[in-house]
Structure formats: structure tokens, C-alpha cells
Amino acid sequence: MPSAWSRYAAWGIALTRRKRGAPKIKWSLFVSFTAITALILMMVTLLQVLLIDTVYGFTVKSRMRSLVYEIGYLANSESFSEDAETLAQESSTALAVYLIDGSSQTLIAESTEHLSVLERLDSAEIETIYRFAKENGGFFQETLGDTLKDNRFSPNERKGRLLSAFVDERADGSTLLILLDTARTPMKHLVLLMQNHFSLVSVLMLAVSAGIAFLLARHIAAPIERISGKAKRMAKGEYDLDFSENSYREIAELSEILNQTSDELTKVDRMQKELVANISHDLRTPLTMIVGYAEVMRDIEGENTPENVQVIIDEATRLSALVNDLLEISRFQGGIEECKMTSFDMVLLANETVERYRRLKENSGFTFGFEAKGEAPVLADRAKIAQVLCNLINNAMNYSAEEKTVYLRVLCDDVRVRVEVEDHGIGISAEDLPNVWNRYYRVDRKHRRSVTGSGLGLSIVREIFELHSARYGVSSELGRGTTFWFELPLYSDALPAERV
Ligand code: ADP
């Protein structure tokens, strides 16, 4: 049977702990703040109570020392006795001033205090004190018990009374012994008072600081709780959220990261949705055409013409290109695409590609310019770089305007080769330019069908560049044309395979 205590403990833990075992930050902060305050208060109280005796003793000693000197300074004044008594009374200290002449002692000033022992000192004792002071350079200070070994005084008096003595030679040649007697330790009731006072103050302070700790903990935890609430909503698929919090720098940084994440997720979400729309549109259109043409060819005599078959072939080709792009991008996404590096001549590859396009497109009015010098050996995946060139040339053709020209340039310096594909087509606005590398991004969303393409071409190109750690970029001006470029390091160790 679990005891009542263990049940309470379990209940307490359940209150402060969350599902995964970690306590709520608010409660942790509150408990920590309160514990620190309680600890500080306890230490302050303890130190006050423990140290009061020492500190008091020290203070009294130095106070009496300066007082006895102060009285000494007055020794030559006319009204010495009155002044000395006033000073002693102001400090609630017992005073006795003796005029010393050989062994005779004449009391010339006196101020009593109810616990004082000065009146009870006999002349032998005064003589002893006088001697001690003289031997000690004129000033002497000790507890009564240490100075006088007489049992006439109670233990409290022996320990608790501080004697201060000062021997002063006056201008007229006479000698004064100034004696001060005061309590060395604070009275018991004062200590008790302080203990009670500190206990009360501590309880009050603890209550106030617990309140402040609670407010503070809530204030610190509030933005974190807000962020975590929104993050939960984000995890459930709600991406369009504003995480902005400026309360603390770390939280502001976290909220900025989450804002970026939510922006990215919103973008990806939008793109996914567009992809589904795009792909289904892109798949449906050629499929409808294929089915339509095939039915016409089946049902209507004389429609089984090579032109109609060509339409079916074209649409099927478009479909297969789209499916290939999708497969390829998913291979890149899955990280399973690898490079088969070989050394080859970039000039040769670019030339072959341009020649193929010239032959293919000679009837469509396109002009292909090619500029290169010498050889440009590189170490790269030849098939993938060929695919890059085809994608860039296809885009240059797809987005060409009246001027149907595409230029391919292979430029070399000592260390690297730069390939540029330039067109004088419709161009890309500065606003769209950074996005063209994104998956499914298309500048002209409305007229997708007017040009072929899945919106994946450039993102495949980018993946290939990144697999090769190539530098790449694009510059464009709306209505003037576009230049895509990439750079690979020259590979000087081997001759291009094709040339051997
Ligand atoms: P798509 O299959 O739609 O061509 P890409 O990823 O190849 O997809 O290109 C993304 C978008 O970038 C294109 O939809 C087009 O708007 C723009 N783009 C690409 N190349 C060019 C170019 N040479 N001139 C103008 N716009 C281009």
C-alpha cells in the first residue's frame, strides 16, 4: 500500500511534469527563483545573527577609540570636564577622568551609565590600567576581565565590558587618565529582536519574491509557450503562421528560424499543390489526345493516316519525357543519384550537342551559334552534363521570341571551363530569376500548354551542378534574353577519352 506521502509526491510530480517527463519551464523557473531567494534570505539571516556579535564588537572598539582620542584633544580646554561629559553622554558611554599625580588620582570628570563598572574600580586597579596604557604608548583597550583579574566582577561584566584608557599629558605638565567603559556585545534582547525582525522580514520577502518569481517566470515562459503552441499547429499542417517574438534575443532568433521554416513549408506546400495540379493537367492533356486520336482512327475510315499516328507518337513522347523528369527528380530527392565520373572534352560534347540540335531543328527556323577554342578536358558525368546542355538549349528554344537564335559558348582560362547558353528570347524578370531553379516553378503559370516542360528541368540541372560542385548562375533581362552558365575545373591529368 503506498503511503499518503508517496501519493502526495506522485500527485505533485504529476502536476509539475509533462507527458515526456520534463517539467514545465514556467514552474521550473518559478521554483528556481523562489529557491534562490529563500537561500539568499536564509544566508542573510544566518549571517546577520551570527556576525552581529563580531561586527558590533569591532564597531564599538573603533568608536571608543576615536571617542577617547576626541576627549583627549579637549584636555587643555577650560571647560574640559563639561565637554568630556557631554561627549560621553552623547555616546551613552561611562566616563571617568583622573588627574594623576604620582600615586594620587583625582576624579575631575565623570559620566555614569547604569551598567558601568567605573565607579567600582579601586585606586590599585586604576593604577594598573594607567600603567598598561603608559606601557602601550598612551592608549589601551581591552575587556574588563582581561585587564583585571578580580572576582568582584561578574562573568558578564568581565566579558561584556570594554575598557578604553588614554593617558594625556596636558600643557601645564599634569597627566590625565581618561577612562571609557561601554558594553562590548549587544544586549541579548537586541539580538532576539533582530532575530524576530529578520524572520518576519524573511517571510515577507519570500512571499513578495515568490510573487515576483511567478510573474517573471510567466513573462519568460509566455513567448516560448506561444511559439510552441504555433509549432504544434504547424506540425498539424497549418503553415501560414507568424512566429514573431521579440522578448529575448534567443527567442527572437528561434522565432525567426521558425518563420523561415514556415515560409519554406508554405512554399513547398503551395508547390506540391501546384505540382499535383500541373502533373494531372500535363498527364491528362496528352492522354486525352492519344485516346481521342486513337478512337477517331479506329472508328472513322480513312483517318488512319501517318499524321494522326504522329500526333499520338508526339503526345506519348511528351508523356514519357514528363514521367522521366519526375522519376529523375525523385531519384535526386532520394539521394540515390550518383555521378559516373569520366574525363572528356567539354568542347567536343558541346559541339556534338549543337550539331544534333542543328540537324533536328533546321526546319523550325532556329539558328544555333557555337563558340569554342581548343580543348577543355573535364572530369564529370558526361551523360548528366549532356542532359544539362539539352535542358538549357530546350529552354532557350522554348522561351525564344521572334529571334530564334541560341548561342553555346565554351570559354576556358587556365583552371576552369565556363559554358554559356544564351538566347534572345522573352527573358526572365529580376523578381522571378532567383526562383527558376526551384522545383515546379514556372514564370508563366497561365499558359503552361504553350510550351512543353514539366517545371522540373532547371531543378534537375541544379541538382546535377550541385553533384559536381560546379559554380552556376543565370543572368537575364525581360524581353532581351537570358544566359545560363556553369563552370567546371579543367582536368589536366588525363587526355579526353574520345581523343585518344
Ligand atoms: P519548364 O519545364 O517549365 O521549362 P524549367 O525548370 O526548365 O521548367 O524552367 C523553369 C521556368 O524558368 C520556366 O517555366 C520558365 O518560365 C523559366 N525559364 C527557364 N529557362 C528560360 C529561358 N531561357 N528564358 C526565359 N525563361 C526561362
Short mmCIF file of C-alpha atoms and ligand atoms in Angstrom, two decimals:
data_model
loop_
_atom_site.label_atom_id
_atom_site.label_comp_id
_atom_site.label_asym_id
_atom_site.label_seq_id
_atom_site.Cartn_x
_atom_site.Cartn_y
_atom_site.Cartn_z
CA MET A 1 0.00 0.00 0.00
CA PRO A 2 1.55 3.30 -0.94
CA SER A 3 1.74 5.76 1.93
CA ALA A 4 -0.15 9.05 1.90
CA TRP A 5 3.13 10.88 1.40
CA SER A 6 4.07 8.91 -1.67
CA ARG A 7 0.58 9.61 -3.08
CA TYR A 8 1.04 13.33 -2.45
CA ALA A 9 4.51 13.19 -4.00
CA ALA A 10 3.16 11.41 -7.07
CA TRP A 11 0.39 13.99 -7.34
CA GLY A 12 2.93 16.84 -7.01
CA ILE A 13 5.16 15.34 -9.66
CA ALA A 14 2.20 14.79 -11.95
CA LEU A 15 1.24 18.44 -11.51
CA THR A 16 4.63 19.80 -12.40
CA ARG A 17 5.69 17.28 -15.00
CA ARG A 18 4.52 16.99 -18.57
CA LYS A 19 3.91 13.99 -20.72
CA ARG A 20 7.53 13.37 -21.62
CA GLY A 21 8.79 13.74 -18.07
CA ALA A 22 10.23 17.24 -18.33
CA PRO A 23 8.78 19.89 -16.02
CA LYS A 24 7.13 22.98 -17.48
CA ILE A 25 9.64 25.80 -17.94
CA LYS A 26 7.31 28.19 -16.07
CA TRP A 27 7.27 26.02 -12.97
CA SER A 28 10.97 25.27 -13.15
CA LEU A 29 11.76 28.97 -13.32
CA PHE A 30 9.34 29.74 -10.51
CA VAL A 31 10.73 27.02 -8.25
CA SER A 32 14.34 28.00 -9.05
CA PHE A 33 13.75 31.72 -8.47
CA THR A 34 11.94 31.09 -5.21
CA ALA A 35 14.57 28.61 -4.03
CA ILE A 36 17.36 31.09 -4.80
CA THR A 37 15.54 33.86 -2.92
CA ALA A 38 14.88 31.58 0.05
CA LEU A 39 18.53 30.56 0.09
CA ILE A 40 19.73 34.17 -0.06
CA LEU A 41 17.33 35.19 2.70
CA MET A 42 18.40 32.28 4.87
CA MET A 43 22.04 33.14 4.37
CA VAL A 44 21.45 36.82 5.09
CA THR A 45 19.51 36.00 8.27
CA LEU A 46 22.10 33.50 9.45
CA LEU A 47 24.98 35.81 8.76
CA GLN A 48 23.23 38.69 10.45
CA VAL A 49 22.58 36.67 13.58
CA LEU A 50 25.99 35.01 13.65
CA LEU A 51 28.07 38.01 12.72
CA ILE A 52 26.27 40.67 14.70
CA ASP A 53 28.41 39.96 17.76
CA THR A 54 31.72 40.28 15.94
CA VAL A 55 30.67 43.27 13.86
CA TYR A 56 29.21 45.02 16.90
CA GLY A 57 32.36 44.38 18.94
CA PHE A 58 34.55 45.68 16.16
CA THR A 59 32.44 48.81 15.67
CA VAL A 60 32.32 49.56 19.42
CA LYS A 61 36.08 49.21 19.70
CA SER A 62 36.82 51.68 16.95
CA ARG A 63 34.07 54.04 18.14
CA MET A 64 35.51 54.08 21.69
CA ARG A 65 38.99 54.55 20.37
CA SER A 66 38.05 57.67 18.47
CA LEU A 67 35.93 58.93 21.37
CA VAL A 68 38.76 58.62 23.86
CA TYR A 69 41.08 60.48 21.49
CA GLU A 70 38.42 63.11 20.90
CA ILE A 71 38.16 63.67 24.64
CA GLY A 72 41.95 63.77 24.83
CA TYR A 73 42.03 66.65 22.36
CA LEU A 74 39.87 68.67 24.72
CA ALA A 75 42.31 68.15 27.62
CA ASN A 76 43.65 71.72 27.60
CA SER A 77 40.33 73.49 27.28
CA GLU A 78 38.83 75.45 30.17
CA SER A 79 35.57 73.58 30.07
CA PHE A 80 37.20 70.18 29.69
CA SER A 81 35.11 68.37 32.30
CA GLU A 82 31.74 69.50 30.92
CA ASP A 83 32.76 68.90 27.31
CA ALA A 84 34.09 65.44 28.06
CA GLU A 85 30.94 64.51 29.99
CA THR A 86 28.71 65.76 27.19
CA LEU A 87 30.62 63.73 24.62
CA ALA A 88 30.39 60.58 26.76
CA GLN A 89 26.68 61.05 27.38
CA GLU A 90 26.03 61.55 23.69
CA SER A 91 27.65 58.15 23.08
CA SER A 92 25.88 56.50 26.08
CA THR A 93 29.29 55.65 27.48
CA ALA A 94 30.50 55.77 31.07
CA LEU A 95 33.40 58.19 31.57
CA ALA A 96 35.88 58.84 34.35
CA VAL A 97 38.82 61.22 34.03
CA TYR A 98 41.51 61.18 36.69
CA LEU A 99 44.21 63.72 37.30
CA ILE A 100 47.26 61.61 38.04
CA ASP A 101 49.92 62.97 40.26
CA GLY A 102 52.40 60.34 41.29
CA SER A 103 50.27 57.79 43.06
CA SER A 104 47.36 60.11 43.77
CA GLN A 105 44.33 60.06 41.49
CA THR A 106 41.74 62.84 41.48
CA LEU A 107 38.48 62.36 39.65
CA ILE A 108 37.86 65.50 37.57
CA ALA A 109 35.12 64.40 35.22
CA GLU A 110 32.55 61.65 35.36
CA SER A 111 29.59 60.42 33.45
CA THR A 112 27.87 57.23 34.57
CA GLU A 113 25.88 54.61 32.78
CA HIS A 114 23.70 52.12 34.63
CA LEU A 115 25.82 49.01 33.95
CA SER A 116 29.12 50.80 34.27
CA VAL A 117 31.89 49.35 36.41
CA LEU A 118 33.97 52.54 36.56
CA GLU A 119 32.70 53.65 40.00
CA ARG A 120 33.63 50.27 41.40
CA LEU A 121 37.28 50.41 40.37
CA ASP A 122 39.62 50.92 43.30
CA SER A 123 42.73 53.03 43.10
CA ALA A 124 45.01 49.99 42.63
CA GLU A 125 43.02 48.97 39.63
CA ILE A 126 43.11 52.48 38.21
CA GLU A 127 46.84 52.44 38.78
CA THR A 128 47.12 49.13 36.84
CA ILE A 129 45.10 50.49 33.94
CA TYR A 130 47.20 53.67 33.93
CA ARG A 131 50.37 51.58 33.80
CA PHE A 132 49.08 49.40 30.97
CA ALA A 133 48.13 52.46 28.97
CA LYS A 134 51.51 54.14 29.52
CA GLU A 135 53.34 50.96 28.52
CA ASN A 136 51.16 50.74 25.46
CA GLY A 137 52.07 54.17 24.10
CA GLY A 138 49.28 56.06 25.84
CA PHE A 139 46.28 54.10 24.62
CA PHE A 140 44.91 50.86 25.93
CA GLN A 141 41.75 48.93 25.18
CA GLU A 142 40.60 45.54 26.49
CA THR A 143 37.70 43.76 28.10
CA LEU A 144 37.48 44.20 31.80
CA GLY A 145 38.16 40.53 32.54
CA ASP A 146 41.39 40.60 30.53
CA THR A 147 42.64 43.68 32.35
CA LEU A 148 41.66 42.96 35.94
CA LYS A 149 41.78 39.52 37.42
CA ASP A 150 39.42 40.41 40.25
CA ASN A 151 36.48 38.20 41.10
CA ARG A 152 34.46 41.17 42.30
CA PHE A 153 33.12 41.47 38.79
CA SER A 154 30.54 39.08 37.42
CA PRO A 155 31.44 36.94 34.39
CA ASN A 156 29.09 39.10 32.28
CA GLU A 157 30.94 42.20 33.34
CA ARG A 158 34.33 40.66 32.83
CA LYS A 159 33.48 39.58 29.29
CA GLY A 160 30.95 42.17 28.29
CA ARG A 161 32.50 45.50 29.36
CA LEU A 162 35.11 47.17 27.18
CA LEU A 163 37.58 49.45 28.87
CA SER A 164 39.32 52.15 26.85
CA ALA A 165 42.05 54.18 28.51
CA PHE A 166 44.02 57.15 27.25
CA VAL A 167 46.90 58.91 29.03
CA ASP A 168 47.17 62.54 28.08
CA GLU A 169 49.93 64.93 29.11
CA ARG A 170 48.45 68.40 29.50
CA ALA A 171 50.17 71.64 28.55
CA ASP A 172 50.58 72.55 32.26
CA GLY A 173 52.60 69.33 32.86
CA SER A 174 49.81 67.43 34.61
CA THR A 175 48.70 63.98 33.43
CA LEU A 176 45.16 62.85 32.72
CA LEU A 177 43.86 59.31 32.58
CA ILE A 178 40.70 59.20 30.50
CA LEU A 179 38.65 56.03 31.04
CA LEU A 180 35.69 54.90 28.98
CA ASP A 181 33.56 51.90 29.79
CA THR A 182 30.91 50.54 27.47
CA ALA A 183 29.10 47.29 26.62
CA ARG A 184 31.21 45.24 24.22
CA THR A 185 28.44 43.00 22.91
CA PRO A 186 24.90 43.96 22.02
CA MET A 187 22.36 43.19 24.63
CA LYS A 188 20.57 39.84 24.44
CA HIS A 189 17.22 41.40 23.80
CA LEU A 190 18.65 43.30 20.84
CA VAL A 191 19.84 40.05 19.28
CA LEU A 192 16.46 38.48 19.93
CA LEU A 193 14.75 41.48 18.43
CA MET A 194 16.92 41.22 15.37
CA GLN A 195 16.23 37.51 15.01
CA ASN A 196 12.49 38.07 15.16
CA HIS A 197 12.74 41.05 12.90
CA PHE A 198 14.73 39.12 10.31
CA SER A 199 12.41 36.11 10.46
CA LEU A 200 9.42 38.35 9.81
CA VAL A 201 11.20 40.26 7.06
CA SER A 202 12.34 36.96 5.52
CA VAL A 203 8.82 35.55 5.41
CA LEU A 204 7.50 38.77 3.87
CA MET A 205 10.39 38.95 1.40
CA LEU A 206 9.89 35.30 0.47
CA ALA A 207 6.20 35.89 -0.21
CA VAL A 208 6.94 39.00 -2.28
CA SER A 209 9.79 37.37 -4.17
CA ALA A 210 7.67 34.26 -4.85
CA GLY A 211 5.08 36.60 -6.38
CA ILE A 212 7.73 38.35 -8.45
CA ALA A 213 9.26 34.99 -9.40
CA PHE A 214 5.86 33.78 -10.56
CA LEU A 215 5.29 36.88 -12.71
CA LEU A 216 8.83 36.74 -14.06
CA ALA A 217 8.61 33.03 -14.86
CA ARG A 218 5.30 33.62 -16.62
CA HIS A 219 6.80 36.51 -18.54
CA ILE A 220 9.79 34.43 -19.68
CA ALA A 221 7.76 31.33 -20.44
CA ALA A 222 4.88 33.09 -22.22
CA PRO A 223 6.62 33.63 -25.60
CA ILE A 224 8.01 30.08 -25.51
CA GLU A 225 4.54 28.73 -24.86
CA ARG A 226 3.13 30.86 -27.68
CA ILE A 227 5.83 29.59 -30.06
CA SER A 228 5.31 26.00 -29.02
CA GLY A 229 1.53 26.34 -29.50
CA LYS A 230 2.09 27.61 -33.03
CA ALA A 231 4.71 24.94 -33.74
CA LYS A 232 2.12 22.32 -32.77
CA ARG A 233 -0.31 23.85 -35.26
CA MET A 234 2.47 23.81 -37.87
CA ALA A 235 3.09 20.12 -37.17
CA LYS A 236 -0.58 19.52 -37.97
CA GLY A 237 -0.20 21.11 -41.40
CA GLU A 238 -1.06 24.75 -40.75
CA TYR A 239 1.95 26.50 -42.28
CA ASP A 240 0.89 30.09 -42.72
CA LEU A 241 1.79 31.22 -39.19
CA ASP A 242 3.56 34.23 -37.75
CA PHE A 243 6.05 33.21 -35.06
CA SER A 244 7.48 36.71 -34.49
CA GLU A 245 8.51 37.26 -30.87
CA ASN A 246 10.91 39.96 -29.73
CA SER A 247 11.02 39.47 -25.97
CA TYR A 248 14.51 37.89 -25.76
CA ARG A 249 17.26 37.56 -28.31
CA GLU A 250 17.35 33.74 -28.27
CA ILE A 251 13.58 33.57 -28.61
CA ALA A 252 13.67 36.17 -31.39
CA GLU A 253 16.27 34.03 -33.20
CA LEU A 254 14.19 30.90 -32.70
CA SER A 255 11.06 32.66 -33.92
CA GLU A 256 12.95 33.92 -36.97
CA ILE A 257 14.09 30.37 -37.80
CA LEU A 258 10.54 29.11 -37.35
CA ASN A 259 9.24 31.92 -39.54
CA GLN A 260 11.71 30.90 -42.23
CA THR A 261 10.69 27.26 -41.79
CA SER A 262 7.03 28.15 -42.03
CA ASP A 263 7.75 30.24 -45.16
CA GLU A 264 9.61 27.31 -46.70
CA LEU A 265 6.85 24.88 -45.75
CA THR A 266 4.22 27.24 -47.15
CA LYS A 267 6.21 27.44 -50.37
CA VAL A 268 6.73 23.68 -50.56
CA ASP A 269 3.07 23.12 -49.74
CA ARG A 270 2.00 25.53 -52.46
CA MET A 271 4.39 23.91 -54.91
CA GLN A 272 3.19 20.41 -54.03
CA LYS A 273 -0.38 21.50 -54.65
CA GLU A 274 0.63 23.16 -57.89
CA LEU A 275 2.56 20.03 -58.83
CA VAL A 276 -0.47 17.85 -58.41
CA ALA A 277 -2.48 20.32 -60.48
CA ASN A 278 0.31 20.67 -63.07
CA ILE A 279 1.09 16.99 -63.34
CA SER A 280 -2.52 15.95 -63.56
CA HIS A 281 -3.09 18.62 -66.20
CA ASP A 282 0.08 17.67 -68.05
CA LEU A 283 -0.77 13.98 -67.92
CA ARG A 284 -4.39 14.40 -68.79
CA THR A 285 -3.89 16.54 -71.90
CA PRO A 286 -1.66 14.13 -73.87
CA LEU A 287 -3.68 11.16 -72.66
CA THR A 288 -6.92 12.76 -73.90
CA MET A 289 -5.24 13.49 -77.22
CA ILE A 290 -3.92 9.94 -77.56
CA VAL A 291 -7.27 8.37 -76.69
CA GLY A 292 -9.15 10.85 -78.95
CA TYR A 293 -6.91 10.28 -81.97
CA ALA A 294 -6.86 6.51 -81.47
CA GLU A 295 -10.70 6.41 -81.32
CA VAL A 296 -11.00 8.52 -84.45
CA MET A 297 -8.56 6.24 -86.24
CA ARG A 298 -10.49 3.19 -85.09
CA ASP A 299 -13.97 4.48 -85.87
CA ILE A 300 -13.61 6.60 -88.96
CA GLU A 301 -12.38 5.10 -92.11
CA GLY A 302 -9.55 6.92 -93.82
CA GLU A 303 -8.38 8.64 -90.61
CA ASN A 304 -5.66 6.09 -90.04
CA THR A 305 -3.12 8.50 -91.52
CA PRO A 306 0.61 8.85 -90.71
CA GLU A 307 -0.08 12.42 -89.47
CA ASN A 308 -2.59 11.18 -86.90
CA VAL A 309 -0.21 8.42 -85.81
CA GLN A 310 2.48 11.11 -85.48
CA VAL A 311 0.23 13.09 -83.11
CA ILE A 312 -0.14 10.01 -80.94
CA ILE A 313 3.63 9.42 -81.04
CA ASP A 314 4.34 13.10 -80.13
CA GLU A 315 1.93 13.05 -77.22
CA ALA A 316 3.27 9.73 -75.97
CA THR A 317 6.81 11.18 -76.21
CA ARG A 318 5.72 14.21 -74.21
CA LEU A 319 4.22 11.89 -71.59
CA SER A 320 7.31 9.77 -71.36
CA ALA A 321 9.55 12.88 -71.02
CA LEU A 322 7.37 14.10 -68.17
CA VAL A 323 7.44 10.76 -66.41
CA ASN A 324 11.23 10.58 -66.89
CA ASP A 325 11.66 14.04 -65.33
CA LEU A 326 9.54 13.01 -62.38
CA LEU A 327 11.49 9.81 -61.90
CA GLU A 328 14.76 11.64 -62.13
CA ILE A 329 13.85 14.33 -59.63
CA SER A 330 12.64 11.69 -57.19
CA ARG A 331 15.98 9.87 -57.58
CA PHE A 332 17.81 13.12 -56.76
CA GLN A 333 15.47 13.73 -53.87
CA GLY A 334 16.11 10.26 -52.51
CA GLY A 335 19.86 10.88 -52.75
CA ILE A 336 20.38 7.74 -54.85
CA GLU A 337 21.65 9.55 -57.94
CA GLU A 338 25.40 9.23 -58.29
CA CYS A 339 27.91 10.60 -60.76
CA LYS A 340 29.85 8.33 -63.08
CA MET A 341 32.92 10.48 -63.49
CA THR A 342 34.91 10.22 -66.70
CA SER A 343 37.30 12.59 -68.35
CA PHE A 344 36.03 14.11 -71.59
CA ASP A 345 36.38 17.19 -73.70
CA MET A 346 33.68 19.77 -72.98
CA VAL A 347 34.27 21.47 -76.34
CA LEU A 348 33.61 18.22 -78.14
CA LEU A 349 30.47 17.45 -76.14
CA ALA A 350 29.07 20.96 -76.67
CA ASN A 351 29.84 20.80 -80.37
CA GLU A 352 28.16 17.39 -80.75
CA THR A 353 25.07 18.64 -78.91
CA VAL A 354 24.76 21.77 -81.02
CA GLU A 355 25.20 19.72 -84.20
CA ARG A 356 22.41 17.38 -83.15
CA TYR A 357 20.08 20.32 -82.50
CA ARG A 358 21.04 21.87 -85.85
CA ARG A 359 20.07 18.69 -87.66
CA LEU A 360 16.85 18.22 -85.63
CA LYS A 361 15.61 21.78 -85.74
CA GLU A 362 16.90 23.01 -89.11
CA ASN A 363 13.34 23.20 -90.42
CA SER A 364 11.91 25.09 -87.44
CA GLY A 365 13.82 28.29 -88.20
CA PHE A 366 16.26 28.09 -85.27
CA THR A 367 19.84 29.24 -85.66
CA PHE A 368 22.47 27.73 -83.36
CA GLY A 369 25.69 29.63 -82.75
CA PHE A 370 28.74 27.83 -81.31
CA GLU A 371 31.91 29.39 -79.99
CA ALA A 372 34.85 27.49 -78.53
CA LYS A 373 38.60 27.28 -78.77
CA GLY A 374 40.91 24.30 -78.41
CA GLU A 375 40.13 21.63 -75.87
CA ALA A 376 38.54 21.71 -72.44
CA PRO A 377 39.16 18.45 -70.59
CA VAL A 378 36.98 17.98 -67.54
CA LEU A 379 36.25 15.19 -65.09
CA ALA A 380 32.48 14.86 -64.83
CA ASP A 381 29.46 12.67 -65.55
CA ARG A 382 29.28 13.02 -69.32
CA ALA A 383 25.67 11.88 -69.68
CA LYS A 384 24.48 14.29 -66.99
CA ILE A 385 26.38 17.26 -68.43
CA ALA A 386 24.91 16.38 -71.83
CA GLN A 387 21.48 16.41 -70.20
CA VAL A 388 22.24 19.84 -68.71
CA LEU A 389 23.16 21.19 -72.15
CA CYS A 390 19.96 19.72 -73.66
CA ASN A 391 17.77 21.15 -70.88
CA LEU A 392 19.33 24.60 -71.24
CA ILE A 393 19.11 24.55 -75.06
CA ASN A 394 15.48 23.28 -74.88
CA ASN A 395 14.60 26.14 -72.53
CA ALA A 396 16.39 28.64 -74.77
CA MET A 397 14.27 27.38 -77.67
CA ASN A 398 11.04 27.13 -75.70
CA TYR A 399 11.27 30.67 -74.40
CA SER A 400 12.64 32.27 -77.56
CA ALA A 401 10.77 35.16 -79.14
CA GLU A 402 10.90 36.13 -82.81
CA GLU A 403 14.66 35.93 -82.86
CA LYS A 404 15.14 32.18 -82.81
CA THR A 405 18.84 32.10 -82.01
CA VAL A 406 20.64 30.05 -79.42
CA TYR A 407 24.34 30.53 -78.70
CA LEU A 408 26.50 27.97 -76.97
CA ARG A 409 29.90 29.17 -75.75
CA VAL A 410 32.71 27.17 -74.18
CA LEU A 411 35.28 29.54 -72.66
CA CYS A 412 38.46 28.42 -70.92
CA ASP A 413 41.02 30.04 -68.70
CA ASP A 414 43.98 28.26 -67.08
CA VAL A 415 41.98 26.49 -64.41
CA ARG A 416 38.36 26.24 -65.44
CA VAL A 417 35.93 25.97 -68.31
CA ARG A 418 32.81 28.10 -68.49
CA VAL A 419 29.84 27.04 -70.59
CA GLU A 420 27.18 29.60 -71.53
CA VAL A 421 23.81 29.04 -73.21
CA GLU A 422 22.41 32.34 -74.44
CA ASP A 423 19.10 33.20 -76.09
CA HIS A 424 17.44 36.38 -77.19
CA GLY A 425 14.01 35.31 -76.08
CA ILE A 426 11.39 36.54 -73.66
CA GLY A 427 13.81 36.83 -70.72
CA ILE A 428 13.03 36.46 -67.02
CA SER A 429 12.12 39.30 -64.64
CA ALA A 430 14.51 40.06 -61.77
CA GLU A 431 11.76 39.03 -59.37
CA ASP A 432 11.38 35.56 -60.93
CA LEU A 433 15.07 34.99 -61.54
CA PRO A 434 16.01 33.52 -58.13
CA ASN A 435 13.06 31.11 -58.29
CA VAL A 436 13.66 29.50 -61.67
CA TRP A 437 15.84 26.81 -60.06
CA ASN A 438 13.02 25.77 -57.75
CA ARG A 439 11.07 22.64 -58.45
CA TYR A 440 7.80 23.12 -60.36
CA TYR A 441 8.45 26.84 -60.71
CA ARG A 442 7.15 28.38 -63.85
CA VAL A 443 7.17 32.05 -64.67
CA ASP A 444 4.09 31.91 -66.86
CA ARG A 445 1.60 29.77 -64.99
CA LYS A 446 -1.40 30.57 -67.15
CA HIS A 447 -0.02 29.42 -70.49
CA ARG A 448 1.63 26.24 -69.47
CA ARG A 449 0.47 24.39 -72.50
CA SER A 450 2.03 26.90 -74.89
CA VAL A 451 5.45 25.43 -74.23
CA THR A 452 6.49 21.96 -73.30
CA GLY A 453 8.13 21.26 -69.97
CA SER A 454 7.33 20.00 -66.54
CA GLY A 455 8.78 22.86 -64.49
CA LEU A 456 11.38 20.35 -63.30
CA GLY A 457 14.08 20.89 -65.94
CA LEU A 458 16.09 23.56 -64.14
CA SER A 459 15.80 21.90 -60.76
CA ILE A 460 17.27 18.71 -62.30
CA VAL A 461 20.01 20.90 -63.82
CA ARG A 462 20.72 22.43 -60.43
CA GLU A 463 20.91 19.00 -58.77
CA ILE A 464 23.47 17.94 -61.40
CA PHE A 465 25.54 21.12 -60.83
CA GLU A 466 25.48 20.51 -57.12
CA LEU A 467 26.52 16.86 -57.52
CA HIS A 468 29.53 18.20 -59.46
CA SER A 469 30.12 21.10 -57.00
CA ALA A 470 30.02 23.34 -60.06
CA ARG A 471 29.56 27.11 -59.93
CA TYR A 472 26.48 28.16 -61.88
CA GLY A 473 24.16 31.06 -62.46
CA VAL A 474 21.80 32.91 -64.72
CA SER A 475 21.53 36.48 -65.94
CA SER A 476 18.50 37.74 -67.78
CA GLU A 477 16.64 40.81 -68.87
CA LEU A 478 12.93 40.77 -69.55
CA GLY A 479 12.30 40.98 -73.32
CA ARG A 480 16.03 40.88 -74.15
CA GLY A 481 17.10 37.31 -73.45
CA THR A 482 18.74 35.00 -70.97
CA THR A 483 22.17 33.47 -70.37
CA PHE A 484 22.56 30.37 -68.22
CA TRP A 485 26.14 29.45 -67.32
CA PHE A 486 28.15 26.93 -65.32
CA GLU A 487 31.83 26.35 -64.60
CA LEU A 488 33.84 23.17 -64.07
CA PRO A 489 37.54 22.84 -63.19
CA LEU A 490 39.83 21.81 -66.04
CA TYR A 491 41.12 18.28 -65.66
CA SER A 492 44.71 18.31 -66.79
CA ASP A 493 45.83 14.82 -65.68
CA ALA A 494 44.17 12.85 -68.44
CA LEU A 495 43.54 13.27 -72.10
CA PRO A 496 39.89 13.25 -73.06
CA ALA A 497 38.88 9.66 -73.75
CA GLU A 498 37.36 10.49 -77.14
CA ARG A 499 40.58 11.96 -78.47
CA VAL A 500 42.88 9.08 -77.59
P1 ADP B 1 9.98 24.16 -67.72
O1 ADP B 1 9.87 22.71 -67.88
O2 ADP B 1 8.70 24.84 -67.38
O3 ADP B 1 10.76 24.84 -68.78
P2 ADP B 1 12.30 24.65 -66.12
O4 ADP B 1 12.65 24.20 -64.74
O5 ADP B 1 13.19 24.21 -67.22
O6 ADP B 1 10.79 24.27 -66.37
O7 ADP B 1 12.25 26.22 -66.09
C1 ADP B 1 11.54 26.88 -65.08
C2 ADP B 1 10.98 28.18 -65.57
O8 ADP B 1 12.03 29.11 -65.81
C3 ADP B 1 10.28 28.05 -66.89
O9 ADP B 1 8.92 27.71 -66.72
C4 ADP B 1 10.42 29.43 -67.48
O10 ADP B 1 9.40 30.28 -67.01
C5 ADP B 1 11.75 29.92 -66.93
N1 ADP B 1 12.84 29.77 -67.91
C6 ADP B 1 13.73 28.77 -68.00
N2 ADP B 1 14.61 28.98 -68.99
C7 ADP B 1 14.27 30.15 -69.55
C8 ADP B 1 14.79 30.93 -70.68
N3 ADP B 1 15.87 30.52 -71.36
N4 ADP B 1 14.15 32.08 -70.96
C9 ADP B 1 13.10 32.50 -70.27
N5 ADP B 1 12.55 31.83 -69.22
C10 ADP B 1 13.12 30.66 -68.89
#
